[in-house]
């Protein structure tokens, strides 16, 4: 009802460094010489054991790992969605979603078909927008301050060993 779901297309071993984001299951993205999509999306890891259930928000030109699904808005006027909000939503239910859907013996994966059938709450659009404009914005500001403080701490430590 909320998302169109497609499989990512690029295997990590086929990656050629370039100008476009290569969204993988990992926390850190790579780059690639070409892009496959130019859209706003959530990239959701379904076949990467250690990163299973991780989601990434992206808007623009990119290519996604074949270990991930690409979720875009169905543009359903009855259920408008903010993909930044739903990226946070997926992060908040990650453990539950993986617990409910992960399958396999040696390597856990989430079946794309099962993922498509999984019930996702619809949050009223005004609440989604309010969350993104207030809570998410505040979080991103704090996250950037933390990143800068971490960088500064590393520089201090490096200076001690010089």
CSV table of C-alpha atoms in Angstrom, one decimal:
chain,number,residue,atom,x,y,z
A,1,UNK,CA,0.0,0.0,0.0
A,2,UNK,CA,2.9,2.4,0.8
A,3,UNK,CA,5.9,1.3,-1.2
A,4,UNK,CA,7.0,0.0,-4.6
A,5,UNK,CA,9.7,-2.5,-3.9
A,6,UNK,CA,12.5,-3.5,-6.3
A,7,UNK,CA,15.8,-5.4,-5.9
A,8,UNK,CA,19.1,-3.6,-5.9
A,9,UNK,CA,21.2,-4.4,-9.0
A,10,UNK,CA,25.0,-4.2,-8.2
A,11,UNK,CA,27.1,-6.9,-6.7
A,12,UNK,CA,29.9,-5.5,-4.5
A,13,UNK,CA,32.6,-7.3,-6.5
A,14,UNK,CA,31.4,-5.5,-9.6
A,15,UNK,CA,31.8,-2.1,-8.0
A,16,UNK,CA,34.0,0.5,-9.9
A,17,UNK,CA,34.8,3.6,-7.8
A,18,UNK,CA,33.1,6.7,-9.3
A,19,UNK,CA,30.9,9.7,-8.8
A,20,UNK,CA,27.7,8.2,-7.7
A,21,UNK,CA,26.7,6.7,-4.3
A,22,UNK,CA,26.7,2.9,-4.2
A,23,UNK,CA,24.3,2.2,-1.3
A,24,UNK,CA,25.1,-1.1,0.3
A,25,UNK,CA,24.0,-2.9,3.4
A,26,UNK,CA,27.0,-1.5,5.3
A,27,UNK,CA,26.8,1.6,7.4
A,28,UNK,CA,29.4,3.2,5.1
A,29,UNK,CA,28.5,3.7,1.4
A,30,UNK,CA,30.9,3.2,-1.5
A,31,UNK,CA,30.8,5.0,-4.9
A,32,UNK,CA,30.3,3.6,-8.4
A,33,UNK,CA,31.0,4.8,-11.9
A,34,UNK,CA,27.3,4.7,-13.0
A,35,UNK,CA,23.9,5.1,-11.4
A,36,UNK,CA,20.8,3.1,-12.0
A,37,UNK,CA,18.2,5.3,-10.2
A,38,UNK,CA,17.6,9.0,-9.9
A,39,UNK,CA,14.9,9.1,-7.2
A,40,UNK,CA,14.1,9.4,-3.5
A,41,UNK,CA,14.2,6.0,-1.9
A,42,UNK,CA,14.9,3.8,1.1
A,43,UNK,CA,17.5,1.1,0.6
A,44,UNK,CA,16.8,-1.9,2.9
A,45,UNK,CA,19.2,-4.7,3.5
A,46,UNK,CA,17.7,-8.2,3.2
A,47,UNK,CA,20.7,-10.4,2.4
A,48,UNK,CA,23.6,-9.1,4.4
A,49,UNK,CA,23.8,-11.1,7.7
A,50,UNK,CA,25.6,-8.5,9.9
A,51,UNK,CA,23.6,-5.6,8.4
A,52,UNK,CA,20.3,-7.4,8.0
A,53,UNK,CA,17.4,-4.9,8.4
A,54,UNK,CA,19.6,-1.8,8.1
A,55,UNK,CA,17.9,1.0,6.1
A,56,UNK,CA,19.3,4.1,4.3
A,57,UNK,CA,17.5,7.1,3.0
A,58,UNK,CA,18.8,8.6,-0.3
A,59,UNK,CA,17.5,11.2,-2.7
A,60,UNK,CA,19.2,11.6,-6.1
A,61,UNK,CA,21.3,9.5,-8.5
A,62,UNK,CA,22.6,6.2,-7.0
A,63,UNK,CA,22.9,2.5,-7.4
A,64,UNK,CA,21.9,-0.1,-4.8
A,65,UNK,CA,23.5,-3.3,-3.8
A,66,UNK,CA,21.9,-6.6,-4.9
A,67,UNK,CA,21.8,-7.5,-1.2
A,68,UNK,CA,19.2,-4.8,-0.7
A,69,UNK,CA,15.7,-3.7,-1.7
A,70,UNK,CA,14.9,-0.3,-3.0
A,71,UNK,CA,11.6,1.2,-1.6
A,72,UNK,CA,10.0,4.1,-3.3
A,73,UNK,CA,6.7,5.8,-2.7
A,74,UNK,CA,3.6,4.4,-4.4
A,75,UNK,CA,2.4,8.0,-4.6
A,76,UNK,CA,-0.9,6.8,-3.2
A,77,UNK,CA,-2.9,10.0,-2.5
A,78,UNK,CA,-4.8,8.2,0.3
A,79,UNK,CA,-1.5,7.4,2.0
A,80,UNK,CA,1.1,10.1,1.4
A,81,UNK,CA,4.5,9.2,2.9
A,82,UNK,CA,7.7,10.9,3.8
A,83,UNK,CA,10.6,8.6,3.0
A,84,UNK,CA,12.9,10.2,5.6
A,85,UNK,CA,10.3,9.5,8.2
A,86,UNK,CA,9.9,5.9,7.1
A,87,UNK,CA,13.6,5.3,7.1
A,88,UNK,CA,13.6,6.3,10.8
A,89,UNK,CA,10.6,4.1,11.3
A,90,UNK,CA,12.3,1.1,9.8
A,91,UNK,CA,15.4,1.8,12.0
A,92,UNK,CA,13.2,1.8,15.1
A,93,UNK,CA,11.5,-1.5,14.3
A,94,UNK,CA,14.7,-3.2,12.9
A,95,UNK,CA,15.1,-5.8,15.6
A,96,UNK,CA,11.4,-6.8,15.5
A,97,UNK,CA,11.3,-6.9,11.7
A,98,UNK,CA,14.4,-9.1,11.6
A,99,UNK,CA,13.1,-11.3,14.3
A,100,UNK,CA,9.8,-11.8,12.5
A,101,UNK,CA,11.1,-12.2,9.0
A,102,UNK,CA,14.7,-13.5,9.0
A,103,UNK,CA,15.2,-17.1,7.8
A,104,UNK,CA,18.1,-19.4,7.1
A,105,UNK,CA,20.5,-21.6,8.9
A,106,UNK,CA,24.0,-20.4,8.2
A,107,UNK,CA,23.2,-17.0,6.8
A,108,UNK,CA,20.0,-15.2,7.8
A,109,UNK,CA,18.1,-13.4,5.0
A,110,UNK,CA,14.8,-11.7,4.6
A,111,UNK,CA,12.6,-12.9,1.7
A,112,UNK,CA,11.6,-9.9,-0.5
A,113,UNK,CA,8.2,-11.4,-0.8
A,114,UNK,CA,7.7,-11.7,3.0
A,115,UNK,CA,9.0,-8.2,3.4
A,116,UNK,CA,6.5,-6.9,0.9
A,117,UNK,CA,3.7,-8.6,2.9
A,118,UNK,CA,4.9,-7.3,6.3
A,119,UNK,CA,2.4,-4.9,8.0
A,120,UNK,CA,3.8,-1.4,8.3
A,121,UNK,CA,1.8,1.1,10.3
A,122,UNK,CA,0.6,4.2,8.4
A,123,UNK,CA,1.4,7.3,10.4
A,124,UNK,CA,-0.7,10.4,9.4
A,125,UNK,CA,1.3,12.5,7.0
A,126,UNK,CA,1.2,15.6,9.2
A,127,UNK,CA,2.9,13.6,12.0
A,128,UNK,CA,5.5,12.3,9.6
A,129,UNK,CA,6.4,15.8,8.4
A,130,UNK,CA,6.4,17.2,12.0
A,131,UNK,CA,8.8,14.4,13.1
A,132,UNK,CA,11.2,15.0,10.2
A,133,UNK,CA,11.2,18.8,10.7
A,134,UNK,CA,11.7,18.7,14.4
A,135,UNK,CA,13.0,15.5,15.9
A,136,UNK,CA,15.0,14.3,12.9
A,137,UNK,CA,16.5,17.7,12.3
A,138,UNK,CA,17.5,18.0,16.0
A,139,UNK,CA,19.0,14.5,15.9
A,140,UNK,CA,21.0,15.2,12.7
A,141,UNK,CA,22.4,18.4,14.3
A,142,UNK,CA,23.5,16.4,17.4
A,143,UNK,CA,24.9,13.7,15.2
A,144,UNK,CA,27.1,16.2,13.3
A,145,UNK,CA,28.3,17.7,16.6
A,146,UNK,CA,29.2,14.2,17.8
A,147,UNK,CA,31.1,13.5,14.5
A,148,UNK,CA,33.1,16.7,14.8
A,149,UNK,CA,33.8,16.0,18.5
A,150,UNK,CA,35.0,12.5,17.6
A,151,UNK,CA,37.2,13.9,14.9
A,152,UNK,CA,38.7,16.5,17.3
A,153,UNK,CA,39.4,13.9,19.9
A,154,UNK,CA,41.2,11.8,17.3
A,155,UNK,CA,43.3,14.8,16.4
A,156,UNK,CA,44.2,15.4,20.0
A,157,UNK,CA,45.3,11.8,20.5
A,158,UNK,CA,47.3,11.9,17.3
A,159,UNK,CA,49.0,15.1,18.5
A,160,UNK,CA,50.0,13.4,21.7
A,161,UNK,CA,52.0,10.7,19.8
A,162,UNK,CA,53.9,13.2,17.7
